[in-house]
Coordinates of C-alpha atoms in Angstrom, one line a residue:
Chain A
X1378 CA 76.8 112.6 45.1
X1379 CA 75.1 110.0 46.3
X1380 CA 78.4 107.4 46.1
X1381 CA 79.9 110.5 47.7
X1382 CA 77.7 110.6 50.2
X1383 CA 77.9 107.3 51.6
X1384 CA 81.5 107.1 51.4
X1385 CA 81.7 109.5 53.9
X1386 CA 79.3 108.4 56.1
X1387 CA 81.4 105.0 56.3
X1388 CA 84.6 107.4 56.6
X1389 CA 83.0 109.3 59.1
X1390 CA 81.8 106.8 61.2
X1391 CA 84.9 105.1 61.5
X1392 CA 86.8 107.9 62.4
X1393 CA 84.3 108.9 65.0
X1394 CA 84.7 105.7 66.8
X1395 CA 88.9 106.2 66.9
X1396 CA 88.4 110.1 67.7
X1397 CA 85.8 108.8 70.7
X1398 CA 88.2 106.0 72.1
X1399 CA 91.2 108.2 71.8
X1400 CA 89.1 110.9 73.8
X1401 CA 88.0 108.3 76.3
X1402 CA 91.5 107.0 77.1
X1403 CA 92.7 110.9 77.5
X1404 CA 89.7 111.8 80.0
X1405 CA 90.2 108.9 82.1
X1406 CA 94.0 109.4 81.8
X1407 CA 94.3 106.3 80.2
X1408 CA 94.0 103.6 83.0
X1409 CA 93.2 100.1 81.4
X1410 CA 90.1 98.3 82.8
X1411 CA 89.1 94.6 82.0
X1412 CA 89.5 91.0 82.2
X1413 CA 92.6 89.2 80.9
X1414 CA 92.4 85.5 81.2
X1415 CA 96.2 84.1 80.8
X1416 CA 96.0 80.3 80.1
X1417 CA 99.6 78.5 80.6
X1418 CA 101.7 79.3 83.9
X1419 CA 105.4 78.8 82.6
X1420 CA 108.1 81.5 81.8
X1421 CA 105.2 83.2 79.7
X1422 CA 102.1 82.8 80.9
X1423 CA 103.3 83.6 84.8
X1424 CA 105.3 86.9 83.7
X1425 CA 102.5 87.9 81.7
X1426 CA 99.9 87.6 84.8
X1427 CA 102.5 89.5 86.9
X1428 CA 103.0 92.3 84.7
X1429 CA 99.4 92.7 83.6
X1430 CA 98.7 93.3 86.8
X1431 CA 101.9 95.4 87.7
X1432 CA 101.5 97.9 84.8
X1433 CA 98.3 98.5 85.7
X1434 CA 98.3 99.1 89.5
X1435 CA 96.0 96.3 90.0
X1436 CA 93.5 98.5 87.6
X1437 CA 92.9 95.1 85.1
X1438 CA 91.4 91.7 86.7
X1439 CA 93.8 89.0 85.5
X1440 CA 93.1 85.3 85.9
X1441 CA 95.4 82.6 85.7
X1442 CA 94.7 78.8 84.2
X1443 CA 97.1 76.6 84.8
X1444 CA 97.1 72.7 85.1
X1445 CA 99.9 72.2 87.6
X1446 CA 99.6 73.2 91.0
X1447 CA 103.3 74.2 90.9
X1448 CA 105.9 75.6 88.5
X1449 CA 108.8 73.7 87.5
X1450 CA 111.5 75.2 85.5
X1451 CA 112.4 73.6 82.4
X1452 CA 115.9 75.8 82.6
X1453 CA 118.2 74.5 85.3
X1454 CA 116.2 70.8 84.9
X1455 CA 119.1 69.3 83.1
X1456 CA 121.2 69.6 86.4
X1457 CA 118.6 67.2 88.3
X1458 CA 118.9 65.2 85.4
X1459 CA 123.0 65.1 85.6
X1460 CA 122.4 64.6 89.5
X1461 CA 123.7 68.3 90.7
X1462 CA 120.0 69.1 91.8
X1463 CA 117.2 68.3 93.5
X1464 CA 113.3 68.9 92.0
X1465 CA 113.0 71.0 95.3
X1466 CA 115.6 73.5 93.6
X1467 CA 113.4 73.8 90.2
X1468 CA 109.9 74.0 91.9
X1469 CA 108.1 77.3 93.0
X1470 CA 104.9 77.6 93.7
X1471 CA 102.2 80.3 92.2
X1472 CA 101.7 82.0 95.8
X1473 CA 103.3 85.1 94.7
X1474 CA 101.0 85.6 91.9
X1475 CA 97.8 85.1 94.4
X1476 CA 98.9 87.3 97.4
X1477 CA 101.2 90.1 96.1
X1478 CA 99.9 90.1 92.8
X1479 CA 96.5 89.1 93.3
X1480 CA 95.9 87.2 90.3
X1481 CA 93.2 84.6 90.4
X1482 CA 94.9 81.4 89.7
X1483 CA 92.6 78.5 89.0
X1484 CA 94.7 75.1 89.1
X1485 CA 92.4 73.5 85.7
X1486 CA 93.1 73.1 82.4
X1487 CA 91.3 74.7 78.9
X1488 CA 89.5 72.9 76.6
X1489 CA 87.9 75.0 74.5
X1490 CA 88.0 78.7 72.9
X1491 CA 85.0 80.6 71.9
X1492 CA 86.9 83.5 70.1
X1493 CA 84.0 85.1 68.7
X1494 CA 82.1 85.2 72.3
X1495 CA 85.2 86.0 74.1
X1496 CA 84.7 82.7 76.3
X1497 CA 86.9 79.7 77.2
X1498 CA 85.1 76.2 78.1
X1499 CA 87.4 74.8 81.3
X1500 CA 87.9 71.2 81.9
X1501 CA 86.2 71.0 85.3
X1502 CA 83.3 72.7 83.3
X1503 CA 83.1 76.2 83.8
X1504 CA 83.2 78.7 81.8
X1505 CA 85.6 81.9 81.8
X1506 CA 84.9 85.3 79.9
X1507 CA 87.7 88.0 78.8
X1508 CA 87.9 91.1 76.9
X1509 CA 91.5 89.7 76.5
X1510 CA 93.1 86.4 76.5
X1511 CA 96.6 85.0 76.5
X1512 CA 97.8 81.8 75.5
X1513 CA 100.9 80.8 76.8
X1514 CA 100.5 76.7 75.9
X1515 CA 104.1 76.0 75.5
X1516 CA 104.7 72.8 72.6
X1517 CA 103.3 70.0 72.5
X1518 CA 104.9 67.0 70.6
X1519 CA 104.4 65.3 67.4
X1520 CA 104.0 61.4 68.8
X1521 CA 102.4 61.0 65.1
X1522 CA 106.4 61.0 63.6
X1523 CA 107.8 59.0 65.9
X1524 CA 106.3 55.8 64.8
X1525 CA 106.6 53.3 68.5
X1526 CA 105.4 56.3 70.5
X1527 CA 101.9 56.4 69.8
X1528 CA 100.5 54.5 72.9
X1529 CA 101.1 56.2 76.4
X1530 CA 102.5 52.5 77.1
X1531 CA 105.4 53.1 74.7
X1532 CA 106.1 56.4 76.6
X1533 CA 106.3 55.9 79.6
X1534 CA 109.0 53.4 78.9
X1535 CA 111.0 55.8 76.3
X1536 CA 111.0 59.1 77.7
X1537 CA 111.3 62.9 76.6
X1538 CA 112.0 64.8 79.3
X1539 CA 111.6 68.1 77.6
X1540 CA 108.9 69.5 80.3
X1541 CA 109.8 69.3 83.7
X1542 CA 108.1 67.7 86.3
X1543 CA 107.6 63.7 86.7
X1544 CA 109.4 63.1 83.6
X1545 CA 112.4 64.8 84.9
X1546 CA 112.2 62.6 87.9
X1547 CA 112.0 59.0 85.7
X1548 CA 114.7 60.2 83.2
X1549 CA 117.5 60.6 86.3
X1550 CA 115.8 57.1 87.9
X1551 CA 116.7 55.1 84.5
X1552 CA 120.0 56.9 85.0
X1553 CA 120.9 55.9 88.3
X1554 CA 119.2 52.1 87.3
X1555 CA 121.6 51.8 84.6
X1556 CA 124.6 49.8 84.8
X1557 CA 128.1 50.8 84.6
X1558 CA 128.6 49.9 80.6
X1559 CA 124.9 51.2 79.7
X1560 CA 124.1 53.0 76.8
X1561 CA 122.1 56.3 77.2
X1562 CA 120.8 57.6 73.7
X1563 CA 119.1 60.8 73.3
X1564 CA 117.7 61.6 70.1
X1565 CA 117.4 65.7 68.9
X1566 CA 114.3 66.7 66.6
X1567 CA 115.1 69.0 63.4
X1568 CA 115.1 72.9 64.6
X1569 CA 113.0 74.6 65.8
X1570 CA 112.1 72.8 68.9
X1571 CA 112.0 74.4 72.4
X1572 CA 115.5 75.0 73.6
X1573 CA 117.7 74.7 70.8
X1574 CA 121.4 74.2 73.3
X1575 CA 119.3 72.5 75.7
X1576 CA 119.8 68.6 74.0
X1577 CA 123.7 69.3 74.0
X1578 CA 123.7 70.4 77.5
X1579 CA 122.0 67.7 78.5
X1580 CA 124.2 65.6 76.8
X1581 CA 127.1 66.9 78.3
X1582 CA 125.6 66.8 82.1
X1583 CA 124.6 63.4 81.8
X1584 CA 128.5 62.4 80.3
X1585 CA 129.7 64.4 83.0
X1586 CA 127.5 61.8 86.0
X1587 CA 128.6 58.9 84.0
X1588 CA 132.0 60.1 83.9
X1589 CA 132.1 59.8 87.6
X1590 CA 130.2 57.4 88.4
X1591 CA 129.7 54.6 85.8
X1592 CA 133.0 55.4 83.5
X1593 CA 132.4 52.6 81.2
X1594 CA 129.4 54.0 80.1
X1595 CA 128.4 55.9 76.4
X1596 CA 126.6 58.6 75.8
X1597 CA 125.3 58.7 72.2
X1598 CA 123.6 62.2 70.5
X1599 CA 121.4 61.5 67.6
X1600 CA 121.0 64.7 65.8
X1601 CA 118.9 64.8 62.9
X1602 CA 119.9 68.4 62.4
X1603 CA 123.5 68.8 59.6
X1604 CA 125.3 69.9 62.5
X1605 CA 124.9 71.2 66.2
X1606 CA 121.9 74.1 66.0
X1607 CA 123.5 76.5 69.0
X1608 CA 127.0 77.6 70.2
X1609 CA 128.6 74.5 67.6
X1610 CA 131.7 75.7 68.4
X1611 CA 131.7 75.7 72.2
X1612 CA 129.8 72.4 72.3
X1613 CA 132.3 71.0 70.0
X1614 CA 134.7 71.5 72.7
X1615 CA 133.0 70.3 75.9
X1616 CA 132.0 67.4 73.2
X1617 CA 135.7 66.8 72.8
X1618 CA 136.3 66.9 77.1
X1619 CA 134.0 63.9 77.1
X1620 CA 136.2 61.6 74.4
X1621 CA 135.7 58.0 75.2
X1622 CA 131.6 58.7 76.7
X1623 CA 130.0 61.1 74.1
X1624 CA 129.8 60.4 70.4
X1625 CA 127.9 63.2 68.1
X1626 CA 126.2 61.6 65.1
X1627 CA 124.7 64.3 62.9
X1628 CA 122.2 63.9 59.8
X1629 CA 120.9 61.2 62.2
X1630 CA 116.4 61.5 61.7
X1631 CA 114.8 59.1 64.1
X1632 CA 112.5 56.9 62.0
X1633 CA 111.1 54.5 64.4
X1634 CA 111.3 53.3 68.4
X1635 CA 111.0 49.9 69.7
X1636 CA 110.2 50.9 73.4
X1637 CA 110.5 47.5 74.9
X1638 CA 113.9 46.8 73.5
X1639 CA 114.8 50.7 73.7
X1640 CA 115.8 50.0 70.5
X1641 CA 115.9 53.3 67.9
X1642 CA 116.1 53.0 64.3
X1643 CA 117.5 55.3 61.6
X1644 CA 118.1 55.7 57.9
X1645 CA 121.4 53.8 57.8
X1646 CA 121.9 52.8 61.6
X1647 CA 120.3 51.0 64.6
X1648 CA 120.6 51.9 68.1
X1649 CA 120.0 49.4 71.1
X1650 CA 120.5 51.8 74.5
X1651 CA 119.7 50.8 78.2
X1652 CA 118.3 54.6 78.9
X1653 CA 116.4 55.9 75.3
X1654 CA 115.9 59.5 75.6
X1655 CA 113.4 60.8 72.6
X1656 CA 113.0 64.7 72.4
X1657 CA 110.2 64.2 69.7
X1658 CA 109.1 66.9 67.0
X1659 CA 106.9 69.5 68.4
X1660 CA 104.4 72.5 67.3
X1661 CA 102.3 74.9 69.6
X1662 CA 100.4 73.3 72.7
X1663 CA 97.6 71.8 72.0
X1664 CA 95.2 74.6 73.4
X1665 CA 96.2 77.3 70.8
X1666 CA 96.9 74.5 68.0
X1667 CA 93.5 73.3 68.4
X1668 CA 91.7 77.2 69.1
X1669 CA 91.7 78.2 65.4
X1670 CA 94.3 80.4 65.6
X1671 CA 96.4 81.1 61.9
X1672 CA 98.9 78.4 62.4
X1673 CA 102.4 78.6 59.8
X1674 CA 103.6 75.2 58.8
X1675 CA 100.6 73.7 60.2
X1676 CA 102.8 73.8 63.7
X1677 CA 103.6 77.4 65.0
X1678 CA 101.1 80.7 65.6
X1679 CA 101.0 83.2 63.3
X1680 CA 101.4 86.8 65.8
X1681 CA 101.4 90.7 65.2
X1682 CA 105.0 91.3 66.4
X1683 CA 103.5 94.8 68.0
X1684 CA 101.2 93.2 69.9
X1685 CA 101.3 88.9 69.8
X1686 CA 97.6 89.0 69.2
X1687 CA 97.0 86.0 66.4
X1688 CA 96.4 87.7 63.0
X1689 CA 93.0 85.8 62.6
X1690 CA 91.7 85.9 65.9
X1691 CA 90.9 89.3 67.5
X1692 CA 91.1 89.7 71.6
X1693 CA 93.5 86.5 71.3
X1694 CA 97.4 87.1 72.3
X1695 CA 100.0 84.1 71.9
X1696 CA 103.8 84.2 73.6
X1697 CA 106.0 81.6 74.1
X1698 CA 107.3 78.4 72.2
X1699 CA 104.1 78.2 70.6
X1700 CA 104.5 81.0 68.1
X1701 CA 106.3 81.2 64.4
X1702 CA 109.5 82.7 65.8
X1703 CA 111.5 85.8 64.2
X1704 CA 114.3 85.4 62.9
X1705 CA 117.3 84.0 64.9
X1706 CA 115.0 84.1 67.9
X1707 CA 115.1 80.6 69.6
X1708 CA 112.3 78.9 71.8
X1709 CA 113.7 80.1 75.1
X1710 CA 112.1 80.5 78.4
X1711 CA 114.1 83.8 78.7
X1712 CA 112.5 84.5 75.5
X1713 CA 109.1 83.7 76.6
X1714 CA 109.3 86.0 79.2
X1715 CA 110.3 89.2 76.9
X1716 CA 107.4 88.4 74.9
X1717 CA 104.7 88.1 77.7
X1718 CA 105.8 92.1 78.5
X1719 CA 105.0 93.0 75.6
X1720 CA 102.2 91.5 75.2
X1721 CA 101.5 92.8 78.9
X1722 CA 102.1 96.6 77.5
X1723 CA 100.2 96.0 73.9
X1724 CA 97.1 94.9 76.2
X1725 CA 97.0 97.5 78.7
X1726 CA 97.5 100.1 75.8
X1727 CA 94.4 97.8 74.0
X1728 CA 92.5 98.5 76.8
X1729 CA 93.1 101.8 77.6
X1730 CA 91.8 102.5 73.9
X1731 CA 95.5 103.4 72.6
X1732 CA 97.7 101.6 69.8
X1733 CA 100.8 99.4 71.3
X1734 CA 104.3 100.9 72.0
X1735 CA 105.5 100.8 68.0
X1736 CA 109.1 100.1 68.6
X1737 CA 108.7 97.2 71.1
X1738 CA 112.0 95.1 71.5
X1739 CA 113.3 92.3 73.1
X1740 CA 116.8 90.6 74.7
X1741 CA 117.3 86.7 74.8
X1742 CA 120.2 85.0 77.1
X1743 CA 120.7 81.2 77.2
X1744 CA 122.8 79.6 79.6
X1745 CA 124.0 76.3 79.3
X1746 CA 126.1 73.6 81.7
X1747 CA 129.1 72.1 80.0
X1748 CA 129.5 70.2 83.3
X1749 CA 128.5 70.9 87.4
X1750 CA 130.1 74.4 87.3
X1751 CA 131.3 75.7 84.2
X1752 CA 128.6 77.2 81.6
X1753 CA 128.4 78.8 78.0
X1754 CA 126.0 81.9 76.9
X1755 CA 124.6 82.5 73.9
X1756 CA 122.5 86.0 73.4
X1757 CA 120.7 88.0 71.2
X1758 CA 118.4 91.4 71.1
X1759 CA 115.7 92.1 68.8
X1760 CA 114.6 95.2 67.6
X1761 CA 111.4 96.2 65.1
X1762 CA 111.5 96.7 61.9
X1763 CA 108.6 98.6 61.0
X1764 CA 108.5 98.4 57.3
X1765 CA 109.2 94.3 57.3
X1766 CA 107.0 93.9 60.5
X1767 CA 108.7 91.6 62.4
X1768 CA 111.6 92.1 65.0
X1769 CA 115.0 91.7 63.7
X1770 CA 118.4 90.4 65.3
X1771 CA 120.6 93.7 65.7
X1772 CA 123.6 93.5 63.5
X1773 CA 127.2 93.3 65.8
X1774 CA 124.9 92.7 68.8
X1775 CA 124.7 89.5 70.5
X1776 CA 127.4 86.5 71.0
X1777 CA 128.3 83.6 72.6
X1778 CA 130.6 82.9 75.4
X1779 CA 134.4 83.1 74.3
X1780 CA 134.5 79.8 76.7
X1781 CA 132.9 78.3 79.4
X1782 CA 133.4 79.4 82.3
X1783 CA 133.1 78.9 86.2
X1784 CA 132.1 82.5 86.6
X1785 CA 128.9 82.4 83.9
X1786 CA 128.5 79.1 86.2
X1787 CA 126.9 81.9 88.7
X1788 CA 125.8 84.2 86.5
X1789 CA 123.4 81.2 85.4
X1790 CA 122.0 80.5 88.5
X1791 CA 121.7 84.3 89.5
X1792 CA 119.7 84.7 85.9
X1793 CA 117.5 81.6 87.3
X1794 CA 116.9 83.2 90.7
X1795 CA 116.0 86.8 89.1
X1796 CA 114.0 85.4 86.2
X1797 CA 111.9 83.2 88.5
X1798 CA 111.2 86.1 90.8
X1799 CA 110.3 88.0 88.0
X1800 CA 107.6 85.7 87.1
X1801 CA 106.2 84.9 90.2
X1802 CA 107.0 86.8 93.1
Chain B
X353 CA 73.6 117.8 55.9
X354 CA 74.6 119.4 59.4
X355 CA 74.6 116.1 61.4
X356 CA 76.7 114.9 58.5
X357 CA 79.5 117.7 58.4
X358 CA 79.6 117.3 62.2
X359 CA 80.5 113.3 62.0
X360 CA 82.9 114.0 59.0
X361 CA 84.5 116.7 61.1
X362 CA 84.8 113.9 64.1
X363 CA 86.3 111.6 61.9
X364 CA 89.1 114.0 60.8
X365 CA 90.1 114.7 64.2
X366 CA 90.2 111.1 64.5
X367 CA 92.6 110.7 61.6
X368 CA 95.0 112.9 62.8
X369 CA 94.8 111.8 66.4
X370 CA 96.0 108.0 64.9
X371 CA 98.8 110.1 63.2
X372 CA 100.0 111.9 66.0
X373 CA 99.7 108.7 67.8
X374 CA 101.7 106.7 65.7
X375 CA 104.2 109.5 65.7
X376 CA 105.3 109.4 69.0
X377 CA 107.3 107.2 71.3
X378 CA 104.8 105.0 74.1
X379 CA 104.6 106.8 76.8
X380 CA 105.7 103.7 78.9
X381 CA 108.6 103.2 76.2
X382 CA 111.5 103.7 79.4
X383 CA 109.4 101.3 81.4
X384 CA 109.3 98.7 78.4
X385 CA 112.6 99.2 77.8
X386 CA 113.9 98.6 81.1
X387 CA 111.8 95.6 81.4
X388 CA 114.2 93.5 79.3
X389 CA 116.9 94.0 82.0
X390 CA 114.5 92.0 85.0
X391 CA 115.6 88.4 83.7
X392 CA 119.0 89.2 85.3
X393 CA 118.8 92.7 87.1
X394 CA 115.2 91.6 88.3
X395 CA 111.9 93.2 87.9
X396 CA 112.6 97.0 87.7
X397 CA 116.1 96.5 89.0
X398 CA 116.2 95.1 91.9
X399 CA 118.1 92.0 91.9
X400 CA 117.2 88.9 94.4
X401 CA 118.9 89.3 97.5
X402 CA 122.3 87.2 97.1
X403 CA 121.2 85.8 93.8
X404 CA 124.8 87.6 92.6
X405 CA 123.5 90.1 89.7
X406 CA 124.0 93.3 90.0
X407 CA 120.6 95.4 91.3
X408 CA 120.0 98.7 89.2
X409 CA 117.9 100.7 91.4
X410 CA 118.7 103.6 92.3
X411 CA 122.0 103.9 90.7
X412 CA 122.9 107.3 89.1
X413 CA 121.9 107.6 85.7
X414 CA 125.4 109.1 84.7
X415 CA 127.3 106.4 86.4
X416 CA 125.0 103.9 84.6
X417 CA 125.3 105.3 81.7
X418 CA 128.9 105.4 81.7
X419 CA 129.4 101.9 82.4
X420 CA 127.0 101.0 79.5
X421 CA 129.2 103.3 77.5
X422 CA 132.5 101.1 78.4
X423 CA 130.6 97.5 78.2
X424 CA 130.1 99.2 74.0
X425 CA 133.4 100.3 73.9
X426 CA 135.0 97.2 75.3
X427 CA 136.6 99.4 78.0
X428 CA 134.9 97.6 80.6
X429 CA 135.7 93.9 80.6
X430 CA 132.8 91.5 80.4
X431 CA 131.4 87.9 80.1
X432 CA 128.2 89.0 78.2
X433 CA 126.9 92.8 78.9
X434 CA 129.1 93.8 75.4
X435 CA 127.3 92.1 73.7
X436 CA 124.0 92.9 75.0
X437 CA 124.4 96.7 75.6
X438 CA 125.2 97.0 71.3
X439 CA 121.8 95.5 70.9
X440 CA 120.5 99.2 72.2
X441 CA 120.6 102.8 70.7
X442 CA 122.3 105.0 73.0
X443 CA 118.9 107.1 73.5
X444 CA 116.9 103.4 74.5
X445 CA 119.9 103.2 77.0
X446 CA 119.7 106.6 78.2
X447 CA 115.6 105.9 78.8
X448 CA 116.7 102.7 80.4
X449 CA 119.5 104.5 82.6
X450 CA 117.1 107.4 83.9
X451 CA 114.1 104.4 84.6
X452 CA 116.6 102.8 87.0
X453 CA 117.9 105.8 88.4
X454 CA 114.5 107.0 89.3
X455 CA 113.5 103.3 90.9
X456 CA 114.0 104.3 94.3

């Protein structure tokens, strides 16, 4: 009886609590209220502000951390590398956000999470409270595996390029410094890494400039993936269109960087370039990585699919390249963007005392540039599957391009225009 | 032993309020839905002025539906919408269809 007793009261008290919430959400008819804090303002973190604030009429308070004073689009940043853009065309600024949104966006950066006091420690030394956050970090990169790179003096001689911005700017200036005859070398990490076509395009863009204007020049990919990760076949050909500039070299691991020679060394070979281009491992940016978040593999967060809020860390939500990806689902801006709206609907329902929509799903679509005009898709949609809990690709959904294309060459700057303006304006 | 038959009887109307909840579809699930179109369509259908997408706002639910039908079917020649529209259940693209038609 007694046993009985208690186990009831435990029962009944947590019932109770659901029945009051549930009540609560009904009376009020079920408009969220809070604080979101949304730390990272690229294709997740901004869509994720946008919508928080959109779904809920402007009911929830959203703030926005985010270093840059600008966003630059990592998408469409191989073109200003391949000299068909300018940094102008890849920049928008957070403005939107603040004045037809109004989200609060604070230009600083995060450098500690208090999980269990709902509190974030901000790098100009504030401090921000939430009743929800999201972390939208991006990767950052493993310098630790690319023995050379370890000193900021290494790197800023040997770039990466793989987050736009001043980067982007020095990679096309070692370009347009190298001579006629130059080698440029770009070296691809094993999957996943953000962007699996993005290397390949960027291969191709760059062979395409020095096609034109320094023709005596070789472009050299160093994959250490078997074989190319996304649309192989289509690459293969546009590889093939560059005969006599591009050489693929699969099974090819970067084990070391001279920086001052540009010199890069693997298992069997050793490259010398004029213009080294490293895309170095990565794992989740450093302010989830670092947060205490359930990591898998030590690199990438571990997420409810219903809701992206970390499975060890309650009132913490993480989109974006930083977290373990489903099946077939790449590191994709595009992607980035689906998962912020869910995460968007999961907290609004959170807050509004309800369970997330249980059948959430989401649609990826990458572009890439074989050359100045004609481009190559790849997509996918992903649907839950309750019983496995994790979304799943869709069987006889989905494709690639059949080839590229000067007509998918606009459809991939109208996708760039609409998804930017679905993040920020 | 009153108090307590009162709480218990709380927390059974709290169970099957979570079942009943877990039972049906979001109540946002059209909206949700429809979301995944922004990234090219633009957020709730309305494409960027000259961006060169398609808006959906406002079109008829039928005629979008039908077209959805033919990008399935092949019928409708595409570069990439056959592939995307088999990625959805013809009720999710019937939600998605009436969402756009009612975006005025």
């Amino acid at each position: 009886m007694h046993n009985r007793r208690n186990f009831l009261k435990t029962a009944a008290l947590a019932g109770g609590a659901v029945a009051l919430s549930g009540l609560t959400g009904c009376a009020m008819g079920s408009r969220p209220r809070g604080h979101v804090v949304v730390v990272g303002g690229g294709y997740g973190g901004a869509t994720a502000a946008k919508y928080l604030r959109m779904w809920s009429q402007k009911g929830v308070d959203v703030t926005l951390v985010e270093r840059n004073p600008q966003f630059i689009s990592c998408p469409i940043s191989n073109l200003v590398i391949g000299g068909d853009k300018q940094m102008a065309d890849i920049t928008m600024s957070y403005t939107g956000l603040r004045d037809t949104w109004g989200v609060k966006v604070i230009e600083d950066s995060v450098i500690a999470l208090d999980a269990a006091a709902r509190k974030l420690r901000l790098a100009s030394g504030g401090e921000l409270g939430y009743d929800r956050l999201v972390l939208s970090p991006g990767v950052d990169f493993m310098f630790e595996q690319v023995p050379g790179l370890e000193r900021e003096e290494a790197r800023s001689r040997v770039l990466h390029a793989w987050k736009a911005g001043a980067q982007t700017v020095a990679l096309r200036k070692q370009l347009e410094d190298m001579p006629d005859g130059g080698v440029y070398a770009l070296t691809i990490p094993r999957a996943p890494y953000r962007c699996p076509p993005g290397p390949y395009e960027r291969a191709c863009l760059v062979a395409n400039y020095l096609k034109k204007s320094k023709p005596k020049s070789k472009v050299l990919v160093l994959d250490a993936n078997e074989e190319i990760t996304s649309k192989k076949a289509l690459f293969t050909t546009a590889f093939e269109r560059y005969a006599g500039i591009l050489e693929y070299r699969p099974n090819s691991e970067l084990r070391e960087v001279d920086a001052a020679s540009r010199t890069a060394t693997f298992d069997f070979d050793t490259v010398k370039a004029d213009v080294l281009n490293v895309v170095p491992p990565q794992r989740a940016g450093d302010i989830a990585a670092g947060s205490g978040v359930k990591l898998v593999n030590k690199r990438w967060v571990d997420i409810d699919w219903l809701s992206f809020e970390s499975v060890n860390t309650p009132g913490v939500h993480v989109i974006g390249d930083a977290i373990f990806p489903a099946p077939t689902m790449p590191k994709s801006g595009h992607i980035a963007n689906q998962h912020a709206k869910i995460a968007a609907a999961a907290i609004l329902n959170l807050l509004a005392g309800e369970a997330p929509n249980p059948e959430p799903v989401l649609m990826n679509t990458c572009y890439s540039f074989v050359d100045s005009k004609n481009v190559i898709h790849v997509s996918s949609i992903h649907q839950y599957d309750a019983a496995k809990k994790v979304v799943l690709p869709v069987p006889g959904s989905g494709g690639v391009s059949a080839a590229a294309n000067e007509l998918e060459g606009k459809y991939a700057m109208a996708w760039a225009k609409n998804i930017w303006a679905d993040m920020l304006v | 032993m009153k108090l307590l038959r009162w709480v218990a009887g709380l927390g059974l109307a709290g169970t099957l309020g979570a079942v009943w909840a877990a039972g049906q579809p979001d109540p946002n699930l059209a909206r949700n839905l429809a979301a995944t179109c922004a990234n090219c369509h633009g957020t709730d259908g309305r494409s960027v002025a000259g961006a060169g997408n398609e808006g959906l706002a406002g079109t008829d639910k039928d005629t979008l539906m039908q077209k959805l039908r033919d990008f399935r079917s092949g019928a409708r020649p595409a570069t990439i919408m056959h592939q995307i529209s088999r990625g959805y259940t013809e009720a999710q693209l019937e939600l998605i269809a009436a969402y756009f038609a009612a975006r005025k």
